[in-house]
XYZ file of C-alpha atoms in Angstrom:
509
model
C -21.142 -35.979 9.831
C -23.725 -38.615 8.888
C -22.000 -41.455 6.935
C -24.956 -41.751 4.571
C -24.132 -38.355 3.125
C -20.631 -39.621 2.180
C -22.028 -42.531 0.101
C -22.258 -41.860 -3.675
C -25.907 -41.870 -4.922
C -27.335 -43.594 -7.959
C -30.772 -42.327 -9.065
C -32.743 -45.251 -10.636
C -36.097 -45.472 -12.507
C -37.553 -48.984 -12.133
C -40.211 -49.911 -14.746
C -41.863 -53.279 -14.018
C -45.445 -54.399 -14.065
C -44.988 -56.961 -11.211
C -45.079 -55.283 -7.761
C -43.404 -58.380 -6.198
C -40.545 -58.111 -8.617
C -40.153 -54.363 -7.872
C -40.088 -55.138 -4.121
C -37.419 -57.856 -4.555
C -35.251 -55.499 -6.635
C -35.445 -52.681 -4.113
C -34.531 -55.011 -1.232
C -31.455 -56.147 -3.198
C -30.493 -52.534 -3.829
C -30.751 -51.477 -0.207
C -27.954 -53.706 0.907
C -25.262 -52.536 -1.609
C -21.901 -51.686 0.004
C -20.744 -48.946 -2.295
C -23.749 -46.948 -3.545
C -26.998 -45.601 -2.127
C -29.827 -46.069 -4.574
C -32.731 -43.604 -4.847
C -35.456 -45.574 -6.618
C -38.659 -44.224 -8.316
C -41.043 -46.885 -9.602
C -43.391 -47.207 -12.611
C -45.680 -50.115 -13.395
C -46.256 -49.102 -17.048
C -44.152 -47.847 -19.918
C -46.053 -44.523 -20.096
C -45.501 -43.897 -16.380
C -41.790 -44.756 -16.827
C -41.325 -42.320 -19.703
C -42.728 -39.460 -17.603
C -40.436 -40.343 -14.724
C -37.366 -40.557 -16.973
C -37.993 -37.167 -18.407
C -38.678 -35.507 -15.099
C -36.110 -37.201 -12.855
C -33.127 -37.422 -15.237
C -32.006 -40.752 -13.654
C -28.504 -42.282 -13.633
C -29.811 -45.648 -14.749
C -33.093 -47.286 -16.066
C -34.175 -50.799 -15.307
C -37.087 -51.875 -17.493
C -39.176 -55.084 -17.809
C -38.602 -56.777 -21.120
C -42.375 -57.338 -21.484
C -44.530 -54.364 -20.463
C -48.312 -54.356 -20.661
C -48.717 -51.146 -22.555
C -45.413 -50.669 -24.479
C -43.269 -52.728 -26.770
C -39.796 -52.624 -25.294
C -38.273 -51.678 -28.602
C -40.757 -48.780 -28.973
C -39.927 -47.506 -25.489
C -36.178 -47.502 -26.168
C -36.651 -45.801 -29.568
C -38.783 -43.156 -27.860
C -36.041 -42.562 -25.256
C -33.410 -42.314 -27.887
C -35.381 -39.809 -29.918
C -36.436 -37.546 -27.050
C -33.397 -37.851 -24.684
C -30.627 -38.306 -27.136
C -26.971 -38.458 -25.951
C -27.793 -37.793 -22.319
C -29.741 -41.129 -22.143
C -28.745 -43.002 -18.978
C -27.709 -46.724 -19.268
C -30.738 -49.027 -19.695
C -30.867 -52.506 -18.295
C -33.576 -54.750 -19.789
C -34.830 -57.451 -17.458
C -36.267 -60.323 -19.538
C -37.833 -63.633 -18.763
C -37.539 -66.675 -20.806
C -40.910 -66.007 -22.332
C -40.022 -62.402 -23.297
C -36.531 -63.204 -24.783
C -37.946 -63.450 -28.339
C -39.757 -60.069 -27.933
C -36.566 -57.977 -27.499
C -34.316 -59.777 -29.970
C -34.514 -56.877 -32.384
C -33.690 -54.074 -29.903
C -30.582 -52.108 -31.114
C -27.598 -52.886 -28.859
C -26.423 -49.267 -28.690
C -29.634 -48.324 -26.793
C -29.170 -50.982 -24.117
C -26.388 -51.205 -21.587
C -27.103 -54.809 -20.396
C -29.616 -57.559 -20.650
C -30.438 -59.500 -17.423
C -32.160 -62.801 -17.925
C -34.724 -63.291 -15.184
C -34.983 -67.027 -14.191
C -38.008 -68.498 -12.533
C -36.291 -68.166 -9.127
C -36.546 -64.459 -8.166
C -33.420 -64.644 -5.973
C -31.450 -63.646 -9.120
C -32.100 -60.087 -8.102
C -28.879 -59.929 -6.026
C -26.969 -59.541 -9.359
C -28.805 -56.353 -10.189
C -27.064 -53.827 -7.886
C -23.554 -54.718 -9.107
C -24.705 -54.612 -12.644
C -26.273 -51.230 -12.326
C -23.123 -49.897 -10.503
C -20.889 -51.169 -13.216
C -22.989 -49.625 -16.031
C -23.311 -46.283 -14.257
C -19.565 -46.134 -13.512
C -18.759 -46.953 -17.119
C -21.013 -44.309 -18.501
C -19.753 -41.705 -15.998
C -16.152 -42.468 -17.004
C -17.075 -42.197 -20.566
C -18.707 -38.831 -20.102
C -15.746 -37.571 -18.099
C -13.424 -38.717 -20.868
C -15.566 -36.942 -23.439
C -15.660 -33.762 -21.434
C -11.909 -33.858 -20.885
C -11.371 -34.349 -24.651
C -13.740 -31.457 -25.369
C -11.919 -29.203 -22.853
C -8.652 -30.231 -24.451
C -9.942 -29.286 -27.884
C -11.197 -25.950 -26.704
C -7.822 -25.264 -24.904
C -5.863 -26.130 -28.031
C -8.201 -23.902 -30.121
C -7.644 -20.985 -27.700
C -3.857 -21.562 -27.593
C -3.643 -21.583 -31.381
C -5.829 -18.531 -31.695
C -3.682 -16.703 -29.111
C -0.434 -17.867 -30.656
C -1.496 -16.922 -34.172
C -2.469 -13.360 -33.048
C 0.915 -12.346 -31.436
C 3.526 -10.853 -33.816
C 6.236 -13.229 -32.755
C 6.956 -16.705 -34.164
C 6.167 -19.362 -31.681
C 7.706 -22.816 -31.920
C 8.049 -26.151 -30.132
C 11.289 -28.143 -30.662
C 12.122 -31.713 -29.916
C 14.648 -32.565 -27.143
C 15.727 -35.703 -28.980
C 16.884 -34.017 -32.128
C 18.347 -30.503 -31.448
C 16.672 -27.924 -33.557
C 13.966 -30.311 -34.929
C 10.645 -28.450 -34.912
C 7.457 -30.117 -33.717
C 5.319 -27.031 -34.250
C 5.786 -23.517 -35.585
C 3.180 -20.727 -35.877
C 2.101 -19.163 -39.146
C 4.051 -16.037 -38.438
C 6.988 -17.613 -40.367
C 5.372 -15.989 -43.356
C 6.870 -12.730 -42.057
C 10.176 -14.135 -43.345
C 8.632 -15.479 -46.518
C 8.303 -19.091 -45.434
C 5.231 -21.238 -44.804
C 5.122 -23.245 -41.535
C 5.267 -26.453 -43.575
C 8.597 -25.408 -44.975
C 10.172 -25.194 -41.563
C 8.437 -28.365 -40.244
C 9.196 -30.597 -43.345
C 12.958 -30.369 -43.049
C 14.677 -33.427 -44.359
C 17.917 -32.591 -42.558
C 16.172 -32.516 -39.147
C 17.881 -29.312 -38.035
C 14.710 -27.078 -38.090
C 15.300 -23.398 -37.668
C 19.111 -23.720 -37.550
C 18.968 -24.056 -41.375
C 17.753 -20.459 -41.767
C 20.330 -18.830 -39.528
C 22.988 -16.670 -41.025
C 26.186 -18.654 -41.596
C 28.302 -16.138 -39.486
C 25.985 -16.636 -36.498
C 25.201 -20.280 -36.826
C 28.158 -21.716 -34.795
C 27.518 -19.478 -31.784
C 23.805 -20.296 -31.881
C 24.476 -24.043 -32.011
C 26.634 -23.750 -28.902
C 23.925 -21.932 -27.022
C 21.264 -24.530 -28.104
C 23.653 -27.227 -26.986
C 23.962 -25.690 -23.543
C 20.188 -25.511 -23.260
C 19.749 -29.181 -24.344
C 22.531 -30.485 -22.027
C 21.781 -28.451 -18.929
C 18.034 -27.905 -19.536
C 18.483 -24.158 -18.901
C 16.597 -21.344 -20.636
C 17.728 -20.208 -24.038
C 18.389 -16.537 -24.931
C 20.294 -15.439 -27.962
C 20.132 -12.938 -30.807
C 21.109 -13.846 -34.354
C 20.431 -13.034 -38.041
C 18.037 -15.060 -40.137
C 18.089 -15.322 -43.939
C 14.586 -14.545 -45.385
C 13.142 -16.210 -48.407
C 14.091 -13.329 -50.660
C 17.689 -13.392 -49.406
C 17.576 -10.506 -46.943
C 18.974 -10.511 -43.415
C 16.734 -9.951 -40.347
C 17.742 -9.887 -36.789
C 15.713 -12.028 -34.380
C 15.681 -12.552 -30.626
C 15.229 -16.229 -29.564
C 13.895 -16.964 -26.098
C 12.884 -20.482 -25.030
C 12.361 -22.600 -21.989
C 12.244 -26.415 -21.268
C 8.619 -27.447 -20.645
C 8.331 -30.288 -18.041
C 5.503 -32.551 -16.911
C 4.076 -32.679 -13.382
C 6.827 -34.990 -12.277
C 9.535 -32.587 -13.553
C 10.608 -34.661 -16.548
C 11.544 -32.503 -19.622
C 9.087 -32.723 -22.511
C 10.095 -30.279 -25.211
C 11.601 -26.828 -25.845
C 9.078 -24.047 -26.283
C 10.198 -20.572 -27.518
C 9.502 -17.435 -29.450
C 11.280 -15.626 -32.220
C 10.805 -11.816 -32.119
C 11.866 -9.536 -35.021
C 14.392 -7.024 -33.627
C 15.759 -5.715 -36.936
C 14.521 -2.201 -36.169
C 16.027 -2.317 -32.684
C 19.372 -3.246 -34.107
C 19.189 -0.374 -36.616
C 18.393 1.951 -33.717
C 21.365 0.580 -31.801
C 23.659 1.413 -34.625
C 22.201 4.890 -34.952
C 22.494 5.400 -31.170
C 26.060 4.332 -31.265
C 26.821 7.030 -33.774
C 24.994 9.610 -31.571
C 26.918 8.326 -28.528
C 30.214 8.953 -30.253
C 29.079 12.413 -31.188
C 27.903 13.139 -27.629
C 31.287 12.098 -26.356
C 32.927 14.672 -28.629
C 30.451 17.337 -27.472
C 30.955 16.423 -23.864
C 34.724 16.785 -24.258
C 34.165 20.236 -25.773
C 31.768 21.224 -23.048
C 34.161 19.982 -20.339
C 36.934 22.242 -21.750
C 34.527 25.221 -21.825
C 33.260 24.651 -18.332
C 36.796 24.404 -17.052
C 37.459 27.834 -18.310
C 34.302 29.155 -16.654
C 34.766 27.260 -13.344
C 36.802 30.025 -11.790
C 33.865 32.401 -12.260
C 30.943 30.082 -11.606
C 32.434 28.217 -8.645
C 33.513 31.022 -6.467
C 31.206 30.070 -3.623
C 32.285 26.497 -3.603
C 36.006 27.371 -3.814
C 35.826 29.534 -0.711
C 35.093 27.694 2.527
C 34.302 30.972 4.317
C 31.905 32.002 1.606
C 29.623 35.009 1.790
C 26.173 35.489 0.231
C 26.271 35.945 -3.586
C 24.715 39.090 -4.968
C 21.900 38.806 -7.518
C 24.139 39.080 -10.552
C 26.514 36.315 -9.342
C 23.571 34.170 -8.286
C 21.976 34.421 -11.727
C 25.328 33.386 -13.354
C 25.283 30.204 -11.170
C 21.586 29.676 -12.075
C 22.378 29.951 -15.866
C 25.169 27.388 -15.461
C 22.925 24.876 -13.729
C 20.199 25.408 -16.335
C 22.657 24.483 -19.023
C 23.857 21.482 -17.031
C 20.308 20.151 -16.602
C 19.566 20.526 -20.322
C 22.800 18.765 -21.418
C 23.149 16.014 -18.796
C 19.598 15.624 -17.476
C 20.965 16.386 -13.952
C 18.502 17.226 -11.267
C 18.968 20.752 -9.786
C 16.461 22.829 -7.761
C 15.826 26.487 -7.178
C 14.367 27.684 -3.903
C 12.987 31.226 -3.523
C 12.876 32.408 0.208
C 10.864 35.437 1.295
C 10.647 36.428 4.977
C 7.121 36.740 6.330
C 5.898 40.128 7.555
C 9.460 41.611 7.308
C 7.993 45.057 6.504
C 5.950 44.981 9.756
C 9.117 43.960 11.627
C 11.155 46.898 10.331
C 8.183 49.276 10.828
C 7.937 48.121 14.486
C 11.604 47.770 15.488
C 13.423 49.907 12.931
C 15.729 49.247 9.955
C 18.717 48.444 12.202
C 16.895 45.536 13.758
C 15.873 44.444 10.303
C 19.456 44.439 9.143
C 20.621 42.477 12.087
C 17.787 39.965 11.560
C 18.757 39.499 7.872
C 22.359 38.820 8.929
C 21.137 36.206 11.499
C 18.884 34.551 9.034
C 21.654 34.392 6.403
C 24.108 32.796 8.883
C 21.405 30.333 9.971
C 20.692 29.289 6.408
C 24.386 28.825 5.500
C 24.913 26.551 8.507
C 22.370 24.184 7.157
C 23.700 23.961 3.507
C 26.189 21.715 1.735
C 29.435 23.150 0.347
C 28.045 22.739 -3.188
C 24.808 24.661 -2.422
C 24.647 28.297 -3.531
C 22.928 30.900 -1.423
C 22.294 34.438 -2.719
C 20.723 37.648 -1.607
C 18.183 38.633 -4.293
C 17.152 41.990 -2.613
C 15.387 43.182 0.442
C 14.217 40.213 2.526
C 14.435 37.731 -0.340
C 16.975 34.874 -0.766
C 17.720 32.483 -3.532
C 19.165 28.950 -2.998
C 20.483 26.558 -5.582
C 20.618 22.904 -4.702
C 22.869 21.152 -7.164
C 22.265 17.436 -7.983
C 19.334 17.316 -5.655
C 15.986 15.489 -6.448
C 12.747 17.466 -5.976
C 11.700 15.192 -3.065
C 15.018 15.895 -1.226
C 14.653 19.625 -1.914
C 11.283 19.576 -0.172
C 12.900 18.184 2.976
C 15.735 20.696 2.796
C 13.346 23.585 2.379
C 11.354 22.553 5.453
C 14.559 22.191 7.487
C 15.509 25.735 6.442
C 12.077 27.039 7.531
C 12.651 25.454 10.957
C 16.158 27.049 11.091
C 14.591 30.557 10.482
C 11.976 30.105 13.062
C 14.596 29.087 15.573
C 16.786 32.085 14.748
C 15.885 34.661 17.387
C 17.261 38.194 17.721
C 17.871 39.872 21.054
C 16.882 43.518 20.551
C 16.133 46.166 23.138
C 15.854 43.469 25.787
C 13.431 41.291 23.866
C 13.815 38.081 21.920
C 12.377 38.562 18.441
C 11.894 36.011 15.635
C 10.391 35.639 12.183
C 9.281 32.938 9.642
C 9.941 32.356 5.947
C 7.880 31.142 2.963
C 9.654 29.159 0.348
C 8.809 28.476 -3.339
C 10.502 25.597 -5.202
C 10.921 24.798 -8.892
C 13.028 22.006 -10.515
C 15.525 23.184 -13.186
C 15.110 20.015 -15.170
C 11.473 21.034 -15.756
C 12.364 24.557 -16.767
C 12.599 25.522 -20.354
C 13.579 29.158 -20.061
C 16.376 31.353 -18.832
C 17.370 32.429 -15.366
C 14.776 35.239 -15.237
C 11.833 32.922 -16.142
C 12.908 30.259 -13.606
C 13.151 32.927 -10.918
C 9.580 34.039 -11.797
C 8.310 30.442 -11.435
C 9.972 30.102 -8.040
C 8.671 33.510 -7.002
C 5.104 32.523 -8.016
C 5.401 29.377 -5.878
C 6.645 31.479 -2.887
C 3.748 33.951 -3.239
C 1.237 31.095 -3.309
C 2.853 29.799 -0.101
C 2.252 33.148 1.477
C -1.351 33.243 0.348
C -1.897 29.826 1.802
C -0.889 31.118 5.295
C 2.875 31.861 5.191
C 5.588 29.766 6.890
C 4.969 27.216 4.070
C 6.741 25.454 1.274
C 5.191 25.257 -2.193
C 6.372 23.519 -5.386
C 5.825 25.148 -8.749
C 3.984 22.744 -11.062
C 3.394 24.906 -14.278
C -0.137 25.958 -13.366
C 0.819 28.193 -10.419
C 0.874 31.363 -12.495
C -2.921 30.968 -13.230
C -3.568 30.173 -9.588
C -1.631 33.246 -8.420
C -3.509 35.556 -10.920
C -6.833 34.169 -9.843
C -5.996 34.597 -6.265
C -4.737 38.165 -6.643
C -7.838 39.041 -8.619
C -10.084 37.704 -5.907
C -8.056 39.521 -3.215
C -8.243 42.869 -5.048
C -12.023 42.580 -5.452
C -12.626 41.674 -1.824
C -13.853 44.242 0.693
C -11.049 45.962 2.727
C -10.459 44.379 6.108
C -7.993 44.880 8.906
C -4.925 42.658 8.480
C -4.341 40.284 11.338
C -1.022 40.877 13.087
C 1.375 37.941 12.859
C 2.625 36.028 15.895
C 6.191 36.138 14.669
C 7.245 39.299 16.506
C 6.829 40.599 20.007
C 3.122 41.184 20.470
C 3.690 43.753 23.244
C 5.425 46.163 20.768
C 3.314 48.868 19.280
C 3.582 48.896 15.424
C 4.608 52.160 13.835
C 2.386 51.522 10.806
C -0.383 49.052 10.243
C 0.749 47.657 6.880
C 0.828 44.060 5.891
């Protein structure tokens, strides 16, 4: 990289009527070790004013005695038209012109440079320009920083005063002594000045309920000694003598070097939360009583509703017993928010299977499917025969996501369950509808309808699928059945789930 590009630049407007002087000044500027000077020249005051307005220089060097302008008029014109952005001005004066600039206001001129008869004095000019430009730049940076600070403070105060919590800053030298508190103290009936102008120097500790004050002082002491965050809940006495619960959270603010500066925190009104806690505690005790009553009742019904779980060599429940188990789990989901799932299983094309191979083969296949399903279930799961080729499965304490995995595993188990019949290996698939009992609001019959709807949609989507009931499935099913009934009759495709070499007895889907 070219080193000249790394050198800071000062843009300079040089106004002098003597070309020789301008040449001497430029030669002196070219040898400066710190800055690179970009100089534009003018021989008259009018030319100089145009350059100043167009170039926006960092510094102006002007002859104290111009042929067409009084120096004071030139500076006054600059001040009126450029204003606060005026660059530093250095007036070069000779002994003859000293009297002419005596009345120039000092705040318009950065420096005066007396020009002796010997022109070699120009070597002082670069350092003087660099000094004045650096001083002005630092001043502007300071002013910009102060302006940014004022804006940041204004934003902070605007933000703090909009939130409902009371924000405060406390001294680390005097525990509890407040340095700042937001106007939200008026929520408690106090003005911020009341909390700040505390002659005792204990700040907000003065307003804490006497029964809570000792514990709060201990927590504040721990924060001050160890410089750890503060978190406590206590009661505050309002201006009208009432009691309000507050949550106090604060942290130690540190500087860039890690030195602690002050404690900054917020006070949040939690009086309503505390009232809800007391109310919830009353409900909790009542729920405990109800739970004890329910446990006693369930214990009496356990012998009836847990037959399948009690018998390791269980058999399929019939529909009546299955619905009893379903009613029990529905009550459990409503009372304890437990997650139970109902799966509705319907064999695909079972009617075609029995029409092709006979009812005896169908019975044997149903037995094989039932055995295959039971081998894949937990002891707590309940499998029932709902009629024909339909099965019901209750998955107790099972999230819906887990039930989806279980259902897909059962589909694989059914597909892998082959039946040897008349010298042939036969198999079948199953469609499964799922519904979560925690989402159900009805009885056993309505939940079974929801699961049946999901199963029928699974069949319409191509069979050998799993579908979850989401509350809108009934409308989907009705629309699909309406469309199907209005469609033109067509020949039903034969499924690939049975022996394709067998001749069907009846062509019925």
